[in-house]
């Protein structure tokens, strides 16, 4: 359990304690709020209130989710009532059954406070649940690799296999499409060694995978396609703003930290757990430097800047 969840649980417990304790200040005054309703009717009205609130808060959630949230909140509210009843038992020496009845539904000031506050106390964990549910649905479509797909040993296209001329240089009319992967993949492996990193992929300007090191459930080809589309969309927006193309893009989802880094005419894509510490940025910068040095030593610098018309 990470620190975010621990902090959220602590917050819920503190607010719950506050909700249980506040009515003790006024007990046994009922402020004229005594209502003699049947318990099933009271619970039905309470469920209706919770469903109304959650339909407003989670307008895009399904009716089933809202229904489940309402029942969960009802259970939480009853738990608050039991806690309040136990406080009555301890502080006022009331009979146990009477204390629990007062806590759950008979003492209306406590009941109303609990019913009003409960959906908002649970709003944050429900939001997290909805976000994570959406993330799980999208993940296989974008990045997850199908087990039946063969894993290619090389990612150079036919167009990328152009031969170097006599001195080892590429025609300046063409963008370099292939780089021997051994050294590059060792750099990407250096990235993948970092705790939490799922994939490191070097992509050319046409969205072709030049080198990769990724876990088995991430498809480098899909990552490359995603990176190209995202880079182009951002650069077009920046161009309309009168700015130069982006050098680095960072995206946080509910599960992932996605980082795109420009290296000459290539893009280094790093995907890691959202909770991965910021020191990964240092390793990414080191890796981009190593990749750039490798490209510069192997190819003429002016060739690396050439973009095919």
mmCIF file of C-alpha atoms in Angstrom:
data_model
loop_
_atom_site.group_PDB
_atom_site.id
_atom_site.type_symbol
_atom_site.label_atom_id
_atom_site.label_comp_id
_atom_site.label_asym_id
_atom_site.label_seq_id
_atom_site.Cartn_x
_atom_site.Cartn_y
_atom_site.Cartn_z
ATOM 1 C CA UNK A 1 0.000 0.000 0.000
ATOM 2 C CA UNK A 2 1.575 3.279 -1.081
ATOM 3 C CA UNK A 3 1.678 6.504 0.918
ATOM 4 C CA UNK A 4 -1.211 8.073 -1.064
ATOM 5 C CA UNK A 5 -3.597 5.305 -0.022
ATOM 6 C CA UNK A 6 -2.365 5.387 3.573
ATOM 7 C CA UNK A 7 -2.946 9.129 3.726
ATOM 8 C CA UNK A 8 -6.432 8.746 2.257
ATOM 9 C CA UNK A 9 -7.359 6.057 4.790
ATOM 10 C CA UNK A 10 -6.049 8.179 7.655
ATOM 11 C CA UNK A 11 -8.117 11.098 6.416
ATOM 12 C CA UNK A 12 -11.295 9.001 6.258
ATOM 13 C CA UNK A 13 -10.707 7.643 9.767
ATOM 14 C CA UNK A 14 -10.154 11.130 11.192
ATOM 15 C CA UNK A 15 -13.291 12.537 9.559
ATOM 16 C CA UNK A 16 -15.272 9.485 10.684
ATOM 17 C CA UNK A 17 -14.121 9.990 14.255
ATOM 18 C CA UNK A 18 -15.153 13.645 14.048
ATOM 19 C CA UNK A 19 -18.631 12.714 12.747
ATOM 20 C CA UNK A 20 -19.120 10.223 15.590
ATOM 21 C CA UNK A 21 -17.905 12.572 18.329
ATOM 22 C CA UNK A 22 -19.649 15.857 17.417
ATOM 23 C CA UNK A 23 -23.218 14.689 18.310
ATOM 24 C CA UNK A 24 -21.977 13.763 21.791
ATOM 25 C CA UNK A 25 -21.639 17.483 22.485
ATOM 26 C CA UNK A 26 -25.405 17.973 22.160
ATOM 27 C CA UNK A 27 -26.723 14.617 23.359
ATOM 28 C CA UNK A 28 -29.465 14.099 24.535
ATOM 29 C CA UNK A 29 -30.940 17.280 22.977
ATOM 30 C CA UNK A 30 -32.761 16.442 19.748
ATOM 31 C CA UNK A 31 -33.596 20.039 18.658
ATOM 32 C CA UNK A 32 -37.128 18.951 17.789
ATOM 33 C CA UNK A 33 -35.855 16.523 15.150
ATOM 34 C CA UNK A 34 -37.395 13.419 16.637
ATOM 35 C CA UNK A 35 -39.041 11.422 13.846
ATOM 36 C CA UNK A 36 -40.833 8.156 14.481
ATOM 37 C CA UNK A 37 -40.428 6.438 11.108
ATOM 38 C CA UNK A 38 -40.164 2.780 10.264
ATOM 39 C CA UNK A 39 -36.564 1.680 9.838
ATOM 40 C CA UNK A 40 -37.024 0.266 6.262
ATOM 41 C CA UNK A 41 -38.562 3.559 5.116
ATOM 42 C CA UNK A 42 -35.742 5.515 6.704
ATOM 43 C CA UNK A 43 -33.127 3.355 4.986
ATOM 44 C CA UNK A 44 -34.955 3.647 1.648
ATOM 45 C CA UNK A 45 -34.941 7.445 1.872
ATOM 46 C CA UNK A 46 -31.296 7.335 2.877
ATOM 47 C CA UNK A 47 -30.401 5.187 -0.150
ATOM 48 C CA UNK A 48 -32.313 7.561 -2.397
ATOM 49 C CA UNK A 49 -30.314 10.482 -1.019
ATOM 50 C CA UNK A 50 -27.017 8.719 -1.631
ATOM 51 C CA UNK A 51 -27.965 7.748 -5.181
ATOM 52 C CA UNK A 52 -28.979 11.327 -5.972
ATOM 53 C CA UNK A 53 -25.652 12.657 -4.705
ATOM 54 C CA UNK A 54 -23.614 10.069 -6.609
ATOM 55 C CA UNK A 55 -25.559 10.613 -9.833
ATOM 56 C CA UNK A 56 -24.528 14.263 -9.553
ATOM 57 C CA UNK A 57 -20.917 13.594 -8.530
ATOM 58 C CA UNK A 58 -20.356 10.753 -11.016
ATOM 59 C CA UNK A 59 -22.548 11.745 -13.931
ATOM 60 C CA UNK A 60 -20.649 9.469 -16.339
ATOM 61 C CA UNK A 61 -20.722 6.414 -14.080
ATOM 62 C CA UNK A 62 -23.153 3.599 -14.785
ATOM 63 C CA UNK A 63 -26.331 3.183 -12.759
ATOM 64 C CA UNK A 64 -24.941 -0.063 -11.349
ATOM 65 C CA UNK A 65 -21.846 1.712 -9.989
ATOM 66 C CA UNK A 66 -24.001 4.438 -8.444
ATOM 67 C CA UNK A 67 -26.218 1.777 -6.866
ATOM 68 C CA UNK A 68 -23.186 -0.029 -5.420
ATOM 69 C CA UNK A 69 -21.728 3.256 -4.154
ATOM 70 C CA UNK A 70 -25.029 4.034 -2.422
ATOM 71 C CA UNK A 71 -25.161 0.657 -0.670
ATOM 72 C CA UNK A 72 -21.513 0.958 0.344
ATOM 73 C CA UNK A 73 -22.215 4.395 1.785
ATOM 74 C CA UNK A 74 -25.221 3.046 3.669
ATOM 75 C CA UNK A 75 -22.999 0.390 5.224
ATOM 76 C CA UNK A 76 -20.423 3.032 6.120
ATOM 77 C CA UNK A 77 -23.123 5.238 7.661
ATOM 78 C CA UNK A 78 -24.420 2.338 9.757
ATOM 79 C CA UNK A 79 -20.843 1.790 10.912
ATOM 80 C CA UNK A 80 -20.722 5.423 12.028
ATOM 81 C CA UNK A 81 -23.981 4.879 13.899
ATOM 82 C CA UNK A 82 -22.585 1.829 15.654
ATOM 83 C CA UNK A 83 -19.490 3.808 16.620
ATOM 84 C CA UNK A 84 -21.639 6.621 18.000
ATOM 85 C CA UNK A 85 -23.715 4.065 19.910
ATOM 86 C CA UNK A 86 -20.579 2.605 21.495
ATOM 87 C CA UNK A 87 -19.548 6.099 22.607
ATOM 88 C CA UNK A 88 -23.002 6.498 24.213
ATOM 89 C CA UNK A 89 -22.555 3.154 25.951
ATOM 90 C CA UNK A 90 -19.181 4.195 27.365
ATOM 91 C CA UNK A 91 -19.980 7.785 28.319
ATOM 92 C CA UNK A 92 -23.584 7.515 29.500
ATOM 93 C CA UNK A 93 -23.742 3.864 30.627
ATOM 94 C CA UNK A 94 -26.813 3.187 28.506
ATOM 95 C CA UNK A 95 -27.919 -0.367 27.644
ATOM 96 C CA UNK A 96 -26.120 -1.740 24.597
ATOM 97 C CA UNK A 97 -29.190 -2.339 22.421
ATOM 98 C CA UNK A 98 -30.630 1.088 23.258
ATOM 99 C CA UNK A 99 -27.294 2.787 22.559
ATOM 100 C CA UNK A 100 -27.007 1.115 19.155
ATOM 101 C CA UNK A 101 -30.571 2.059 18.199
ATOM 102 C CA UNK A 102 -29.892 5.660 19.148
ATOM 103 C CA UNK A 103 -26.651 5.644 17.210
ATOM 104 C CA UNK A 104 -27.988 4.037 14.041
ATOM 105 C CA UNK A 105 -31.360 5.727 13.530
ATOM 106 C CA UNK A 106 -33.198 7.005 16.629
ATOM 107 C CA UNK A 107 -31.105 10.048 17.587
ATOM 108 C CA UNK A 108 -31.857 12.257 14.588
ATOM 109 C CA UNK A 109 -29.126 14.931 14.985
ATOM 110 C CA UNK A 110 -26.480 12.198 14.768
ATOM 111 C CA UNK A 111 -28.352 10.392 11.989
ATOM 112 C CA UNK A 112 -28.674 13.527 9.841
ATOM 113 C CA UNK A 113 -25.034 14.502 10.317
ATOM 114 C CA UNK A 114 -23.902 11.007 9.365
ATOM 115 C CA UNK A 115 -26.205 10.800 6.334
ATOM 116 C CA UNK A 116 -25.220 14.249 5.065
ATOM 117 C CA UNK A 117 -21.479 13.722 5.422
ATOM 118 C CA UNK A 118 -21.059 10.063 4.424
ATOM 119 C CA UNK A 119 -21.261 10.407 0.599
ATOM 120 C CA UNK A 120 -18.738 13.235 0.614
ATOM 121 C CA UNK A 121 -16.359 11.357 2.909
ATOM 122 C CA UNK A 122 -16.348 8.417 0.471
ATOM 123 C CA UNK A 123 -16.244 10.568 -2.674
ATOM 124 C CA UNK A 124 -12.449 10.431 -2.994
ATOM 125 C CA UNK A 125 -12.041 6.618 -2.831
ATOM 126 C CA UNK A 126 -14.978 6.194 -5.213
ATOM 127 C CA UNK A 127 -13.320 8.611 -7.659
ATOM 128 C CA UNK A 128 -10.122 6.569 -7.451
ATOM 129 C CA UNK A 129 -12.100 3.394 -8.138
ATOM 130 C CA UNK A 130 -13.752 4.930 -11.218
ATOM 131 C CA UNK A 131 -10.418 6.218 -12.590
ATOM 132 C CA UNK A 132 -8.676 2.891 -12.094
ATOM 133 C CA UNK A 133 -11.566 1.011 -13.712
ATOM 134 C CA UNK A 134 -11.269 3.237 -16.790
ATOM 135 C CA UNK A 135 -7.495 2.815 -16.858
ATOM 136 C CA UNK A 136 -7.745 -0.993 -16.785
ATOM 137 C CA UNK A 137 -10.096 -0.945 -19.766
ATOM 138 C CA UNK A 138 -7.889 1.320 -21.857
ATOM 139 C CA UNK A 139 -4.558 -0.255 -21.078
ATOM 140 C CA UNK A 140 -4.805 -3.396 -23.240
ATOM 141 C CA UNK A 141 -5.988 -1.363 -26.240
ATOM 142 C CA UNK A 142 -3.082 1.052 -26.177
ATOM 143 C CA UNK A 143 -0.034 -0.753 -24.908
ATOM 144 C CA UNK A 144 -0.600 -4.347 -23.856
ATOM 145 C CA UNK A 145 0.887 -6.913 -26.156
ATOM 146 C CA UNK A 146 -1.207 -9.823 -27.393
ATOM 147 C CA UNK A 147 0.342 -13.136 -26.423
ATOM 148 C CA UNK A 148 -0.288 -14.592 -29.861
ATOM 149 C CA UNK A 149 1.738 -11.913 -31.623
ATOM 150 C CA UNK A 150 5.294 -12.909 -32.471
ATOM 151 C CA UNK A 151 7.944 -10.702 -30.922
ATOM 152 C CA UNK A 152 10.187 -9.439 -33.721
ATOM 153 C CA UNK A 153 13.917 -9.704 -33.194
ATOM 154 C CA UNK A 154 14.573 -6.577 -35.223
ATOM 155 C CA UNK A 155 12.460 -3.499 -35.729
ATOM 156 C CA UNK A 156 13.983 -2.011 -38.863
ATOM 157 C CA UNK A 157 11.643 -1.743 -41.824
ATOM 158 C CA UNK A 158 12.668 -2.516 -45.368
ATOM 159 C CA UNK A 159 13.047 1.160 -45.963
ATOM 160 C CA UNK A 160 15.269 1.359 -42.891
ATOM 161 C CA UNK A 161 17.760 -1.110 -44.344
ATOM 162 C CA UNK A 162 19.367 1.306 -46.775
ATOM 163 C CA UNK A 163 23.051 0.615 -47.175
ATOM 164 C CA UNK A 164 25.663 3.067 -46.110
ATOM 165 C CA UNK A 165 27.884 4.405 -48.856
ATOM 166 C CA UNK A 166 31.642 3.868 -49.091
ATOM 167 C CA UNK A 167 32.651 5.979 -46.100
ATOM 168 C CA UNK A 168 29.868 4.783 -43.825
ATOM 169 C CA UNK A 169 27.678 7.845 -44.383
ATOM 170 C CA UNK A 170 24.053 7.882 -45.445
ATOM 171 C CA UNK A 171 22.777 9.944 -48.331
ATOM 172 C CA UNK A 172 21.769 13.351 -46.925
ATOM 173 C CA UNK A 173 18.507 13.108 -48.865
ATOM 174 C CA UNK A 174 17.273 10.361 -46.564
ATOM 175 C CA UNK A 175 16.657 10.267 -42.835
ATOM 176 C CA UNK A 176 18.460 7.480 -41.030
ATOM 177 C CA UNK A 177 16.043 4.637 -40.395
ATOM 178 C CA UNK A 178 18.233 1.917 -38.967
ATOM 179 C CA UNK A 179 20.815 1.847 -36.234
ATOM 180 C CA UNK A 180 22.514 -1.266 -35.054
ATOM 181 C CA UNK A 181 20.605 -2.091 -31.872
ATOM 182 C CA UNK A 182 23.297 -3.657 -29.709
ATOM 183 C CA UNK A 183 24.689 -0.520 -28.057
ATOM 184 C CA UNK A 184 21.376 1.304 -28.068
ATOM 185 C CA UNK A 185 19.596 -1.602 -26.452
ATOM 186 C CA UNK A 186 22.211 -1.705 -23.714
ATOM 187 C CA UNK A 187 21.364 1.936 -22.971
ATOM 188 C CA UNK A 188 17.657 1.102 -22.904
ATOM 189 C CA UNK A 189 18.379 -1.868 -20.659
ATOM 190 C CA UNK A 190 20.125 0.558 -18.313
ATOM 191 C CA UNK A 191 16.811 2.420 -18.112
ATOM 192 C CA UNK A 192 14.761 -0.747 -17.664
ATOM 193 C CA UNK A 193 16.894 -1.782 -14.699
ATOM 194 C CA UNK A 194 15.432 1.101 -12.715
ATOM 195 C CA UNK A 195 12.681 -0.013 -10.333
ATOM 196 C CA UNK A 196 9.213 0.577 -11.761
ATOM 197 C CA UNK A 197 10.220 1.079 -15.409
ATOM 198 C CA UNK A 198 8.006 -0.973 -17.732
ATOM 199 C CA UNK A 199 9.324 -0.052 -21.162
ATOM 200 C CA UNK A 200 12.027 1.999 -22.862
ATOM 201 C CA UNK A 201 11.648 2.444 -26.617
ATOM 202 C CA UNK A 202 13.614 4.540 -29.127
ATOM 203 C CA UNK A 203 11.381 5.675 -31.991
ATOM 204 C CA UNK A 204 12.216 7.452 -35.249
ATOM 205 C CA UNK A 205 10.210 10.318 -36.752
ATOM 206 C CA UNK A 206 7.957 7.955 -38.697
ATOM 207 C CA UNK A 207 6.946 5.958 -35.638
ATOM 208 C CA UNK A 208 9.248 2.999 -36.320
ATOM 209 C CA UNK A 209 10.910 1.202 -33.419
ATOM 210 C CA UNK A 210 14.694 1.562 -33.600
ATOM 211 C CA UNK A 211 15.531 -0.178 -30.322
ATOM 212 C CA UNK A 212 13.554 -1.384 -27.338
ATOM 213 C CA UNK A 213 13.648 -2.991 -23.922
ATOM 214 C CA UNK A 214 10.246 -3.664 -22.402
ATOM 215 C CA UNK A 215 8.345 -6.081 -20.220
ATOM 216 C CA UNK A 216 6.459 -8.823 -22.020
ATOM 217 C CA UNK A 217 3.021 -7.227 -21.579
ATOM 218 C CA UNK A 218 3.967 -3.967 -23.330
ATOM 219 C CA UNK A 219 4.019 -3.838 -27.122
ATOM 220 C CA UNK A 220 6.824 -1.567 -28.425
ATOM 221 C CA UNK A 221 5.064 -1.081 -31.771
ATOM 222 C CA UNK A 222 1.948 0.328 -30.113
ATOM 223 C CA UNK A 223 4.055 2.488 -27.825
ATOM 224 C CA UNK A 224 5.907 3.867 -30.862
ATOM 225 C CA UNK A 225 2.661 4.689 -32.652
ATOM 226 C CA UNK A 226 1.300 6.383 -29.549
ATOM 227 C CA UNK A 227 4.489 8.405 -29.097
ATOM 228 C CA UNK A 228 4.480 9.682 -32.675
ATOM 229 C CA UNK A 229 0.822 10.762 -32.531
ATOM 230 C CA UNK A 230 1.286 12.481 -29.186
ATOM 231 C CA UNK A 231 4.470 14.253 -30.273
ATOM 232 C CA UNK A 232 2.909 15.513 -33.501
ATOM 233 C CA UNK A 233 -0.233 16.756 -31.749
ATOM 234 C CA UNK A 234 1.786 18.644 -29.134
ATOM 235 C CA UNK A 235 4.192 20.124 -31.671
ATOM 236 C CA UNK A 236 1.330 21.360 -33.845
ATOM 237 C CA UNK A 237 -0.219 23.080 -30.840
ATOM 238 C CA UNK A 238 3.101 24.649 -29.880
ATOM 239 C CA UNK A 239 3.641 25.795 -33.473
ATOM 240 C CA UNK A 240 0.305 27.622 -33.434
ATOM 241 C CA UNK A 241 1.460 29.306 -30.225
ATOM 242 C CA UNK A 242 4.645 30.432 -31.943
ATOM 243 C CA UNK A 243 6.815 28.077 -29.902
ATOM 244 C CA UNK A 244 9.421 25.560 -31.011
ATOM 245 C CA UNK A 245 8.833 21.809 -30.953
ATOM 246 C CA UNK A 246 8.755 20.103 -27.558
ATOM 247 C CA UNK A 247 11.929 18.549 -26.208
ATOM 248 C CA UNK A 248 10.298 16.591 -23.405
ATOM 249 C CA UNK A 249 6.720 15.569 -22.617
ATOM 250 C CA UNK A 250 5.595 14.053 -19.309
ATOM 251 C CA UNK A 251 2.192 12.447 -18.783
ATOM 252 C CA UNK A 252 0.725 10.942 -15.624
ATOM 253 C CA UNK A 253 -2.183 8.506 -15.780
ATOM 254 C CA UNK A 254 -3.769 6.682 -12.868
ATOM 255 C CA UNK A 255 -1.202 3.888 -13.295
ATOM 256 C CA UNK A 256 1.661 5.137 -15.453
ATOM 257 C CA UNK A 257 4.239 7.861 -15.831
ATOM 258 C CA UNK A 258 4.943 8.306 -19.563
ATOM 259 C CA UNK A 259 7.951 10.395 -20.573
ATOM 260 C CA UNK A 260 8.841 11.362 -24.166
ATOM 261 C CA UNK A 261 12.311 12.784 -24.772
ATOM 262 C CA UNK A 262 13.592 14.212 -28.059
ATOM 263 C CA UNK A 263 17.059 12.969 -29.061
ATOM 264 C CA UNK A 264 18.059 14.585 -32.364
ATOM 265 C CA UNK A 265 15.437 13.259 -34.783
ATOM 266 C CA UNK A 266 14.407 10.370 -32.542
ATOM 267 C CA UNK A 267 12.111 10.051 -29.532
ATOM 268 C CA UNK A 268 12.966 8.104 -26.401
ATOM 269 C CA UNK A 269 9.787 6.811 -24.741
ATOM 270 C CA UNK A 270 9.968 5.663 -21.125
ATOM 271 C CA UNK A 271 6.950 4.140 -19.384
ATOM 272 C CA UNK A 272 7.021 3.454 -15.661
ATOM 273 C CA UNK A 273 4.756 3.062 -12.653
ATOM 274 C CA UNK A 274 3.142 6.306 -11.555
ATOM 275 C CA UNK A 275 4.767 5.948 -8.126
ATOM 276 C CA UNK A 276 8.295 5.732 -9.560
ATOM 277 C CA UNK A 277 10.467 8.320 -7.814
ATOM 278 C CA UNK A 278 11.706 11.440 -9.578
ATOM 279 C CA UNK A 279 15.291 10.180 -9.639
ATOM 280 C CA UNK A 280 14.277 8.290 -12.764
ATOM 281 C CA UNK A 281 14.479 11.663 -14.545
ATOM 282 C CA UNK A 282 18.212 11.723 -13.856
ATOM 283 C CA UNK A 283 18.670 8.301 -15.418
ATOM 284 C CA UNK A 284 16.583 9.346 -18.429
ATOM 285 C CA UNK A 285 18.795 12.400 -18.968
ATOM 286 C CA UNK A 286 21.894 10.222 -18.687
ATOM 287 C CA UNK A 287 20.447 7.796 -21.227
ATOM 288 C CA UNK A 288 19.523 10.520 -23.714
ATOM 289 C CA UNK A 289 23.083 11.789 -23.459
ATOM 290 C CA UNK A 290 24.485 8.316 -24.149
ATOM 291 C CA UNK A 291 22.144 7.820 -27.109
ATOM 292 C CA UNK A 292 23.059 11.198 -28.571
ATOM 293 C CA UNK A 293 26.754 10.455 -28.154
ATOM 294 C CA UNK A 294 26.327 7.085 -29.865
ATOM 295 C CA UNK A 295 24.479 8.651 -32.787
ATOM 296 C CA UNK A 296 27.003 11.461 -33.135
ATOM 297 C CA UNK A 297 29.981 9.100 -33.110
ATOM 298 C CA UNK A 298 28.420 6.700 -35.591
ATOM 299 C CA UNK A 299 26.885 9.200 -37.999
ATOM 300 C CA UNK A 300 27.641 12.667 -39.222
ATOM 301 C CA UNK A 301 25.760 15.227 -37.062
ATOM 302 C CA UNK A 302 24.220 16.992 -40.058
ATOM 303 C CA UNK A 303 22.698 13.727 -41.275
ATOM 304 C CA UNK A 304 20.907 13.194 -37.986
ATOM 305 C CA UNK A 305 19.105 16.495 -38.453
ATOM 306 C CA UNK A 306 17.844 15.704 -41.949
ATOM 307 C CA UNK A 307 14.115 15.090 -42.164
ATOM 308 C CA UNK A 308 12.698 13.439 -45.227
ATOM 309 C CA UNK A 309 10.450 15.765 -47.194
#
